[in-house]
Coordinates of C-alpha atoms and ligand atoms in Angstrom, one line a residue:
Chain A
M1 CA -0.8 0.3 -0.2
Q2 CA 1.2 3.2 -0.4
L3 CA -0.1 7.3 0.5
S4 CA -1.7 7.6 -3.0
D5 CA -4.1 4.8 -2.4
V6 CA -4.8 6.5 1.2
D7 CA -8.7 7.5 0.9
L8 CA -10.0 7.5 4.4
Y9 CA -13.3 8.9 4.1
N10 CA -14.7 6.2 1.6
A11 CA -16.9 4.6 3.8
E12 CA -16.5 1.7 1.5
N13 CA -12.4 1.4 2.8
W14 CA -14.1 0.5 6.0
V15 CA -16.5 -2.3 5.4
E16 CA -13.9 -4.9 6.0
G17 CA -12.2 -2.9 9.0
V18 CA -10.8 -0.1 10.7
P19 CA -8.0 0.4 7.5
H20 CA -5.3 0.2 10.3
E21 CA -2.5 -0.4 6.9
A22 CA -3.1 2.8 5.7
F23 CA -3.2 4.5 10.0
R24 CA -0.2 2.2 10.6
L25 CA 1.4 3.9 6.6
L26 CA -0.1 7.6 7.8
R27 CA 1.9 7.7 11.7
E28 CA 5.0 6.6 9.4
Q29 CA 4.9 8.8 6.7
A30 CA 1.9 11.8 6.9
P31 CA 1.6 12.1 10.1
V32 CA -0.7 15.5 9.0
F33 CA -1.9 13.7 5.7
W34 CA -4.1 15.9 3.4
Q35 CA -7.5 14.3 2.2
E36 CA -9.6 15.1 -0.8
V37 CA -13.3 15.2 0.1
P38 CA -16.2 14.1 -2.7
E39 CA -16.9 17.9 -3.9
A40 CA -20.6 18.2 -3.0
D41 CA -19.8 17.1 1.6
G42 CA -17.4 20.0 1.1
K43 CA -13.6 20.7 1.4
G44 CA -11.2 17.7 1.6
F45 CA -9.3 17.7 5.4
Y46 CA -5.9 17.2 7.5
A47 CA -6.4 13.6 8.5
I48 CA -4.2 13.7 12.3
T49 CA -3.4 9.8 13.0
K50 CA -0.5 10.3 15.8
Y51 CA -1.2 10.1 19.9
E52 CA 0.5 13.6 20.9
D53 CA -1.7 15.2 17.9
L54 CA -4.4 13.8 18.0
V55 CA -4.4 15.1 22.4
A56 CA -3.0 18.1 21.7
I57 CA -5.2 19.3 19.8
S58 CA -8.0 18.0 21.9
K59 CA -6.5 20.2 25.1
D60 CA -6.5 23.0 23.0
P61 CA -9.8 24.2 21.9
S62 CA -8.8 28.0 21.1
T63 CA -6.9 26.7 18.0
Y64 CA -8.9 24.2 16.9
S65 CA -12.6 24.9 17.6
S66 CA -15.5 22.8 17.8
W67 CA -17.8 25.4 16.9
R68 CA -16.8 27.0 14.0
G69 CA -17.4 23.8 11.5
S70 CA -19.7 21.5 13.8
T71 CA -17.7 18.3 14.5
M72 CA -18.6 16.5 11.6
I73 CA -16.6 15.6 8.4
R74 CA -19.4 17.4 5.7
D75 CA -19.8 20.5 5.5
L76 CA -23.2 22.0 6.9
P77 CA -25.6 24.4 6.0
K78 CA -25.5 27.3 7.6
E79 CA -29.0 26.9 9.4
D80 CA -27.7 22.8 9.7
L81 CA -24.7 23.9 11.2
E82 CA -26.6 26.8 13.3
N83 CA -28.7 24.0 14.7
T84 CA -25.5 21.1 15.8
R85 CA -24.0 23.8 17.8
T86 CA -27.5 23.5 20.4
I87 CA -26.0 20.6 21.0
M88 CA -22.4 20.4 23.9
L89 CA -20.2 18.6 21.3
N90 CA -20.3 21.1 19.1
M91 CA -19.4 23.9 21.2
D92 CA -16.1 25.8 22.5
P93 CA -15.0 27.6 25.8
P94 CA -16.3 29.6 27.8
Q95 CA -20.2 29.0 26.2
H96 CA -19.0 24.5 26.4
S97 CA -17.8 25.4 30.2
K98 CA -20.8 26.0 32.1
Y99 CA -22.6 23.4 29.9
R100 CA -20.4 20.8 30.5
K101 CA -20.7 22.0 34.5
L102 CA -23.8 21.5 34.3
V103 CA -24.7 18.0 32.8
S104 CA -21.3 16.7 34.2
Q105 CA -23.1 16.8 37.9
G106 CA -25.8 14.1 36.4
F107 CA -22.0 12.0 35.7
T108 CA -20.0 12.2 38.8
P109 CA -18.6 9.2 40.8
R110 CA -21.4 8.8 43.3
M111 CA -23.5 9.3 40.5
T112 CA -22.5 7.2 38.7
A113 CA -22.2 4.2 41.1
A114 CA -25.3 4.6 42.4
L115 CA -26.6 3.9 38.6
E116 CA -24.3 0.2 39.1
P117 CA -26.9 -2.2 41.0
K118 CA -29.5 -1.2 38.0
I119 CA -27.3 -2.2 35.5
R120 CA -26.3 -5.7 37.7
K121 CA -28.9 -7.0 37.8
T122 CA -30.0 -5.5 33.9
T123 CA -27.6 -6.7 32.6
A124 CA -28.3 -10.2 34.2
E125 CA -32.1 -10.6 32.7
I126 CA -30.7 -9.6 29.5
L127 CA -28.8 -13.0 30.0
D128 CA -30.9 -14.7 31.7
R129 CA -33.1 -14.1 28.2
V130 CA -30.8 -15.8 25.8
T131 CA -28.6 -18.1 27.8
P132 CA -31.1 -20.9 28.1
L133 CA -31.4 -20.6 23.8
G134 CA -28.0 -21.9 23.0
Q135 CA -27.8 -19.7 20.2
C136 CA -28.5 -15.4 19.9
D137 CA -27.2 -12.8 17.6
F138 CA -24.5 -11.3 19.9
V139 CA -24.9 -8.0 18.7
R140 CA -29.1 -7.3 19.1
D141 CA -29.3 -9.5 22.0
I142 CA -26.8 -8.6 24.5
A143 CA -24.7 -5.2 23.2
A144 CA -27.4 -3.6 22.6
E145 CA -29.7 -3.6 24.7
L146 CA -28.1 -2.5 27.8
P147 CA -26.5 1.0 27.2
L148 CA -30.2 1.0 25.7
I149 CA -32.1 0.9 29.0
V150 CA -29.4 2.7 30.7
I151 CA -29.8 5.7 29.0
A152 CA -33.1 5.0 29.2
E153 CA -33.1 4.8 33.1
L154 CA -30.9 7.9 32.9
V155 CA -33.1 9.8 31.4
G156 CA -36.3 8.7 32.2
V157 CA -37.8 7.4 29.0
P158 CA -40.5 4.3 29.9
L159 CA -39.4 1.3 29.6
E160 CA -42.0 0.6 26.8
D161 CA -40.6 3.4 24.6
R162 CA -37.0 3.0 24.4
H163 CA -37.4 0.5 21.3
K164 CA -38.5 4.1 19.7
V165 CA -35.6 5.6 21.0
F166 CA -33.0 2.7 19.5
E167 CA -35.0 3.2 16.1
W168 CA -34.2 6.6 15.5
S169 CA -30.2 6.4 17.0
N170 CA -29.7 3.7 14.3
K171 CA -31.1 5.9 12.0
L172 CA -28.9 9.0 13.4
I173 CA -25.6 7.5 13.3
G174 CA -25.6 5.0 9.9
F175 CA -26.8 6.6 7.7
D176 CA -23.9 5.8 5.4
D177 CA -25.0 2.3 5.8
P178 CA -28.4 1.3 3.4
E179 CA -29.3 -1.0 5.6
F180 CA -30.3 1.5 7.4
G181 CA -31.8 4.2 5.7
N182 CA -29.3 6.0 3.8
T183 CA -30.1 9.4 2.8
E184 CA -29.8 12.3 5.5
E185 CA -33.7 12.8 5.0
V186 CA -33.9 10.0 7.3
G187 CA -31.6 11.1 9.5
K188 CA -32.7 14.4 10.0
L189 CA -36.6 13.0 10.1
A190 CA -34.7 11.1 13.0
A191 CA -33.7 13.2 14.4
A192 CA -36.8 15.8 15.0
E193 CA -38.8 12.8 16.9
I194 CA -36.2 12.1 19.3
W195 CA -36.5 16.3 19.8
M196 CA -39.9 16.0 19.4
Y197 CA -40.1 13.2 22.0
A198 CA -37.2 14.8 24.9
N199 CA -39.6 18.0 24.4
Q200 CA -42.8 15.8 25.6
L201 CA -39.8 14.5 28.6
A202 CA -38.5 17.7 29.4
E203 CA -42.4 19.0 29.5
Q204 CA -43.6 16.4 32.1
R205 CA -40.5 16.3 34.9
R206 CA -41.2 20.5 34.9
K207 CA -44.4 19.7 36.2
D208 CA -43.6 16.6 37.7
P209 CA -39.7 15.8 38.9
R210 CA -38.3 12.5 40.0
D211 CA -34.7 12.2 41.1
D212 CA -33.7 11.1 37.4
L213 CA -31.3 13.2 35.3
V214 CA -33.7 14.9 33.7
S215 CA -35.2 16.3 36.4
V216 CA -31.8 17.1 37.6
L217 CA -31.3 18.7 34.6
M218 CA -34.4 20.7 34.8
M219 CA -33.8 22.0 37.9
G220 CA -29.9 22.8 37.4
E221 CA -28.9 26.1 37.3
V222 CA -25.4 27.7 36.4
D223 CA -24.4 31.1 37.5
G224 CA -28.4 31.1 38.1
E225 CA -29.0 30.4 34.9
K226 CA -31.3 27.3 34.2
L227 CA -31.2 25.3 31.2
S228 CA -33.1 25.9 28.2
E229 CA -35.8 24.0 27.1
V230 CA -33.4 23.6 23.1
D231 CA -30.5 22.8 25.6
F232 CA -32.3 20.2 27.6
D233 CA -33.3 18.7 24.2
S234 CA -30.4 18.7 22.0
F235 CA -28.6 17.4 25.1
F236 CA -31.3 14.6 25.3
L237 CA -29.7 13.8 21.5
L238 CA -26.7 14.1 22.4
L239 CA -27.0 11.3 25.4
A240 CA -29.8 9.2 22.6
V241 CA -26.2 8.7 19.9
A242 CA -23.6 9.5 21.9
G243 CA -24.4 6.5 24.8
N244 CA -25.7 3.9 22.2
E245 CA -24.2 3.0 19.3
T246 CA -20.5 3.8 20.8
T247 CA -21.4 1.1 24.0
R248 CA -23.1 -1.3 22.1
N249 CA -20.2 -1.4 19.5
L250 CA -17.3 -1.3 22.5
I251 CA -19.2 -4.6 23.6
S252 CA -19.2 -6.1 20.5
G253 CA -16.2 -5.2 18.9
G254 CA -14.7 -6.7 22.0
M255 CA -16.2 -9.9 21.8
R256 CA -15.2 -10.6 18.9
A257 CA -11.6 -9.6 19.7
L258 CA -12.1 -11.8 22.7
L259 CA -13.2 -14.9 20.4
E260 CA -10.8 -14.1 17.7
H261 CA -7.7 -14.1 19.7
P262 CA -8.5 -17.3 21.7
A263 CA -5.2 -17.2 24.3
E264 CA -5.9 -14.0 25.3
W265 CA -10.2 -14.9 26.1
K266 CA -8.8 -17.7 27.7
R267 CA -6.2 -15.9 29.8
L268 CA -9.2 -13.6 31.5
K269 CA -11.5 -17.2 32.0
D270 CA -9.4 -18.2 34.6
D271 CA -8.0 -15.2 36.1
P272 CA -11.2 -12.9 36.1
S273 CA -9.0 -9.9 38.1
L274 CA -8.0 -9.7 34.3
L275 CA -11.2 -8.3 34.3
N276 CA -10.4 -4.3 34.1
P277 CA -7.7 -4.2 32.3
A278 CA -9.2 -6.2 29.5
V279 CA -12.0 -4.2 29.4
E280 CA -10.2 -1.1 28.5
E281 CA -7.2 -3.3 26.3
M282 CA -11.2 -4.1 24.4
L283 CA -10.8 -0.1 24.6
R284 CA -7.7 0.9 22.7
W285 CA -8.5 -1.9 20.2
V286 CA -11.9 -1.4 19.6
S287 CA -12.0 2.1 19.1
P288 CA -15.6 2.5 18.7
V289 CA -15.5 6.1 17.3
N290 CA -13.1 6.5 14.3
H291 CA -13.2 10.2 14.1
F292 CA -14.1 13.6 15.1
R293 CA -13.4 17.2 13.4
R294 CA -12.0 20.3 14.3
T295 CA -11.8 23.7 12.5
V296 CA -8.3 25.9 13.1
T297 CA -9.2 29.2 14.0
R298 CA -6.4 30.7 13.8
D299 CA -3.3 30.0 11.3
T300 CA -0.7 27.6 12.6
E301 CA 1.5 25.0 12.2
L302 CA 1.3 21.1 12.7
R303 CA 4.4 19.3 12.6
G304 CA 6.1 21.7 9.9
Q305 CA 2.9 21.9 8.0
K306 CA 1.0 25.1 7.4
L307 CA -2.4 25.0 8.8
R308 CA -4.6 28.0 7.8
E309 CA -7.8 29.6 9.7
G310 CA -10.6 27.7 8.8
D311 CA -8.7 24.0 8.0
K312 CA -10.2 21.5 8.7
V313 CA -8.3 19.0 10.6
V314 CA -9.9 15.4 11.7
I315 CA -8.4 12.9 14.5
W316 CA -8.3 9.5 14.3
Y317 CA -9.0 7.5 17.5
P318 CA -7.7 4.2 15.7
S319 CA -5.1 4.9 14.7
A320 CA -3.6 7.5 18.2
N321 CA -5.3 4.1 19.9
R322 CA -2.3 2.0 18.1
D323 CA 0.5 4.6 17.2
E324 CA 4.0 2.6 17.8
D325 CA 5.2 5.4 20.3
V326 CA 2.6 5.5 23.3
F327 CA 1.6 1.6 23.4
P328 CA 4.8 -1.1 22.7
N329 CA 3.3 -4.1 20.3
P330 CA -0.2 -2.1 19.7
M331 CA -1.3 -4.1 16.8
H332 CA -1.6 -7.4 19.8
F333 CA -4.0 -7.2 21.5
D334 CA -4.0 -8.2 25.2
V335 CA -5.8 -8.0 28.1
G336 CA -3.0 -8.1 30.4
R337 CA -1.7 -4.4 29.1
T338 CA -0.4 -2.3 31.5
P339 CA 0.6 0.9 31.4
N340 CA -3.1 1.8 28.5
N341 CA -3.3 5.5 28.7
H342 CA -5.8 4.7 25.8
V343 CA -7.7 7.7 24.1
A344 CA -11.1 6.4 23.0
F345 CA -13.0 8.2 25.5
G346 CA -11.1 11.0 23.7
I347 CA -8.7 14.2 26.6
G348 CA -9.2 17.6 27.3
E349 CA -12.1 19.9 26.5
H350 CA -15.2 17.2 25.1
F351 CA -13.9 14.2 27.3
C352 CA -16.7 11.9 26.8
L353 CA -19.1 12.6 29.8
G354 CA -20.3 9.2 29.9
A355 CA -16.7 7.2 30.6
N356 CA -17.4 5.9 33.8
L357 CA -20.8 4.8 33.2
A358 CA -19.7 3.3 29.6
R359 CA -16.9 1.3 31.9
L360 CA -18.6 -0.1 34.4
E361 CA -21.5 -1.6 31.7
I362 CA -19.1 -2.9 29.8
R363 CA -17.6 -4.5 33.0
A364 CA -21.1 -5.8 34.6
I365 CA -21.7 -7.5 30.8
F366 CA -18.3 -9.6 30.1
D367 CA -18.4 -10.3 34.2
E368 CA -21.6 -12.3 33.3
V369 CA -20.7 -14.2 29.7
I370 CA -17.0 -14.9 31.4
R371 CA -19.2 -16.8 33.9
R372 CA -22.5 -18.3 32.5
M373 CA -21.1 -18.6 28.6
P374 CA -17.5 -19.7 28.9
D375 CA -17.8 -21.2 25.6
L376 CA -18.7 -18.7 23.5
E377 CA -18.3 -19.0 20.3
F378 CA -18.9 -17.8 16.5
A379 CA -21.8 -18.9 14.8
G380 CA -22.0 -17.3 11.1
P381 CA -19.8 -14.6 9.9
V382 CA -20.2 -11.3 11.2
R383 CA -21.7 -9.0 9.7
R384 CA -20.0 -4.8 10.2
L385 CA -20.9 -1.1 9.6
R386 CA -20.3 0.6 6.8
S387 CA -19.0 3.5 8.4
N388 CA -16.0 6.3 8.5
F389 CA -17.6 7.9 12.0
I390 CA -18.9 4.3 14.3
N391 CA -16.3 1.5 14.3
G392 CA -19.5 -0.8 14.5
I393 CA -20.8 -4.4 14.5
K394 CA -24.6 -5.0 12.8
E395 CA -25.3 -8.6 13.3
M396 CA -22.8 -12.0 15.3
P397 CA -24.4 -14.8 15.6
V398 CA -22.9 -16.7 18.5
R399 CA -23.8 -19.8 20.4
F400 CA -22.9 -21.6 23.3
T401 CA -23.7 -24.2 25.7
P402 CA -27.7 -23.6 27.3
S403 CA -28.1 -22.8 30.6
P404 CA -31.1 -22.5 32.8
A405 CA -31.9 -18.7 33.5
V406 CA -30.9 -16.7 37.1
A407 CA -33.1 -14.3 38.2
A408 CA -36.1 -14.8 40.0
Chain N
M1 CA 7.0 22.5 43.5
K2 CA 2.7 24.3 44.2
I3 CA 0.1 22.1 42.9
I4 CA -3.2 24.0 41.9
V5 CA -6.5 22.4 41.3
D6 CA -8.7 24.4 38.8
Y7 CA -12.0 22.7 40.7
D8 CA -14.8 24.4 38.0
R9 CA -12.5 22.0 36.3
C10 CA -12.5 19.1 37.6
E11 CA -14.8 16.0 37.1
A12 CA -13.6 13.7 40.4
N13 CA -12.5 10.2 38.1
A14 CA -9.8 10.5 40.1
I15 CA -7.2 9.7 36.9
C16 CA -4.8 11.3 38.5
M17 CA -4.9 9.3 42.3
K18 CA -4.7 6.5 40.2
V19 CA -1.2 7.9 39.5
C20 CA -0.1 9.7 42.3
P21 CA -2.3 9.1 45.0
E22 CA 0.5 10.3 47.0
V23 CA -1.0 13.5 46.6
F24 CA -4.7 13.2 45.4
E25 CA -7.6 11.4 46.5
V26 CA -11.2 11.5 45.8
R27 CA -13.5 10.8 48.5
D28 CA -17.0 9.1 49.0
D29 CA -18.4 12.6 48.8
D30 CA -17.5 13.2 45.1
N31 CA -14.7 16.3 45.2
L32 CA -10.7 16.0 45.2
Y33 CA -8.5 16.8 48.0
L34 CA -4.8 17.1 47.9
S35 CA -2.9 15.5 50.8
T36 CA -0.6 18.5 50.5
E37 CA 0.1 21.4 47.9
T38 CA 3.1 21.6 47.9
P39 CA 4.9 17.6 47.6
D40 CA 8.1 17.0 48.1
E41 CA 9.8 17.1 45.3
S42 CA 10.9 12.8 44.7
L43 CA 7.3 13.3 43.3
R44 CA 7.7 15.1 40.8
A45 CA 7.5 12.6 38.2
K46 CA 4.2 11.6 38.8
V47 CA 2.5 14.7 39.3
M48 CA 3.9 15.9 36.0
E49 CA 2.3 12.7 35.2
A50 CA -1.0 12.8 36.8
V51 CA -0.7 17.1 34.9
R52 CA -0.8 15.3 31.4
R53 CA -3.0 12.5 32.1
C54 CA -5.6 15.0 33.7
P55 CA -8.5 14.6 30.8
R56 CA -10.2 17.7 32.3
Q57 CA -6.9 19.3 32.2
A58 CA -7.2 20.8 35.5
I59 CA -4.1 20.2 37.3
S60 CA -0.8 22.9 37.1
V61 CA 2.3 23.2 38.9
K62 CA 3.8 26.0 39.7
D63 CA 7.6 26.5 40.7
Ligands
LIG1 C1 -16.9 3.5 24.7 C2 -18.4 3.6 25.2 C3 -18.0 5.4 24.4 C4 -17.1 5.9 23.8 C5 -16.3 5.3 22.9 C6 -17.3 6.8 24.2 C7 -16.3 8.0 23.1 C8 -16.6 9.8 23.3 C9 -15.1 10.3 22.5 C10 -14.5 10.2 21.7 C11 -16.1 12.2 22.7 C12 -15.3 13.2 22.7 C13 -15.7 14.3 21.6 C14 -15.0 15.1 21.4 O1 -13.7 15.7 21.7 O2 -15.0 15.9 20.7 C15 -16.9 11.6 23.5 C16 -18.1 13.0 23.7 C17 -19.1 12.3 25.6 N1 -19.6 11.3 24.7 FE1 -18.9 9.7 25.2 N2 -18.5 7.8 23.9 C18 -18.2 7.0 25.2 C19 -19.4 6.1 25.6 C20 -20.3 7.4 26.3 C21 -21.8 7.1 27.2 C22 -22.6 5.4 27.8 C23 -22.6 8.6 27.3 C24 -23.1 8.8 27.9 C25 -24.7 8.2 29.3 C26 -21.5 9.7 26.6 C27 -21.7 10.9 26.9 C28 -20.6 11.7 26.4 C29 -21.4 12.9 25.6 C30 -21.8 13.6 26.7 C31 -19.8 13.6 25.4 C32 -20.0 14.9 25.0 C33 -18.5 15.7 26.0 C34 -18.9 17.4 25.4 O3 -19.0 17.6 24.3 O4 -18.2 17.9 26.4 N3 -20.4 9.3 26.1 N4 -17.5 10.3 23.7
LIG2 S1 -7.7 13.5 37.2 FE1 -8.8 16.1 36.7 S2 -10.0 16.1 36.4 FE2 -9.8 14.5 37.7 S3 -9.9 13.8 39.9 FE3 -7.5 14.8 39.0 S4 -8.3 16.4 39.0 FE4 -9.9 16.0 39.1

């Protein structure tokens, strides 16, 4: 493979897997690489593939803005751009800092730990539904369920509505994959539906507050200001997307990695105390989020490359997580890897708000799977999501020795 | 060496505590506490590692 063969933008090049060979080449030969984009989608961008650069850019929002051109590669029409800026992911300080302070009250270690019993119980129930069957689709039947229920719990979506939210979030993220409805229109419609749903939910909680995150957010204040209706709806939309697909794909992708590395899978089963480092290694290995974009706010330089105000840079998490300068033997999946300072959750200004929650969910699932499905194996081909944004798996048939449900 | 924590940015995720428990402690009340603001020079490398690793850029050091 040569530099001239690299095309990180074309989703076709992500069907078989993350293009790690291209990333290796870029890290070695062109760590600030100019990538063209089809004209209809706007200007090209600089692809950033080194760990150190990803960290520096994420920590410097005044030079590398999430607000100016949003965090998606595709350039948006002005009106759409303005809409995306109501989401904190697409804000810069000082506005971002204010929002972050308000909503982070719902994600402190204590708030997260308080969800643990519920997460454990839900996980046991999810496994109860499949263990007697001896086979299932790991994605739909196991990985997808927990993140959905946790978000639903977090924001107080009634259980009977959660599959609506599931469907909308699929449509939002999967716009590059024909199976989920390949048009931007479908995505916009789904966003509008989530938006309306959030609006109703907030209305209910304002009238009838409970002890869920929605109520906390509706009542919370920063500098004497409350979240507006628009703010709330945007945050809900962000959670429905950011907390769902990512965690689901980490769980599916992590399971896949274990099955493809039988020695590591066995090592983990033999020594469950490796669960924590194993989860971190799955995060490094899978990197569910492939990229985010920043827009340069002033002329600057990166590794000798001049960047001009208005230029787009795109930071690639899976590449940073296999950077030879940071991780010894990066292409080796090692459930005991320490230290493991991966950046699957980003870093700096927008460091994943749900990182601890996601870890809790992932640990709960694998804890149960190790104990109750130790002979789990592939039972059919793994089907991947066609996307340059999310490292996703659509379907992963597995089989195992059936065992009875355990919960009452 | 003097440690300064920007408590407006700190989110108590305890990453600094894992790197340097001698200085940083996140307690059950979801707050970060420093056992000392002026740790011994022998801890400098660890403290600087915490500065680097803090995902929220909440820690700084004055000499
Ligand atoms: C394995 C699972 C997850 C991964 C890999 C992941 C990854 C990320 C990344 C890379 C960012 C940084 C964005 C940037 O720098 O522009 C981010 C931000 C964010 N994540 Fe996650 N995430 C995960 C799970 C979750 C969960 C479970 C939630 C919530 C329930 C969540 C909520 C958020 C929010 C709200 C932000 C935006 C923070 C801000 O703009 O300040 N994430 N996530
Ligand atoms: S690592 Fe940073 S954000 Fe986390 S507790 Fe320490 S100072 Fe606070």
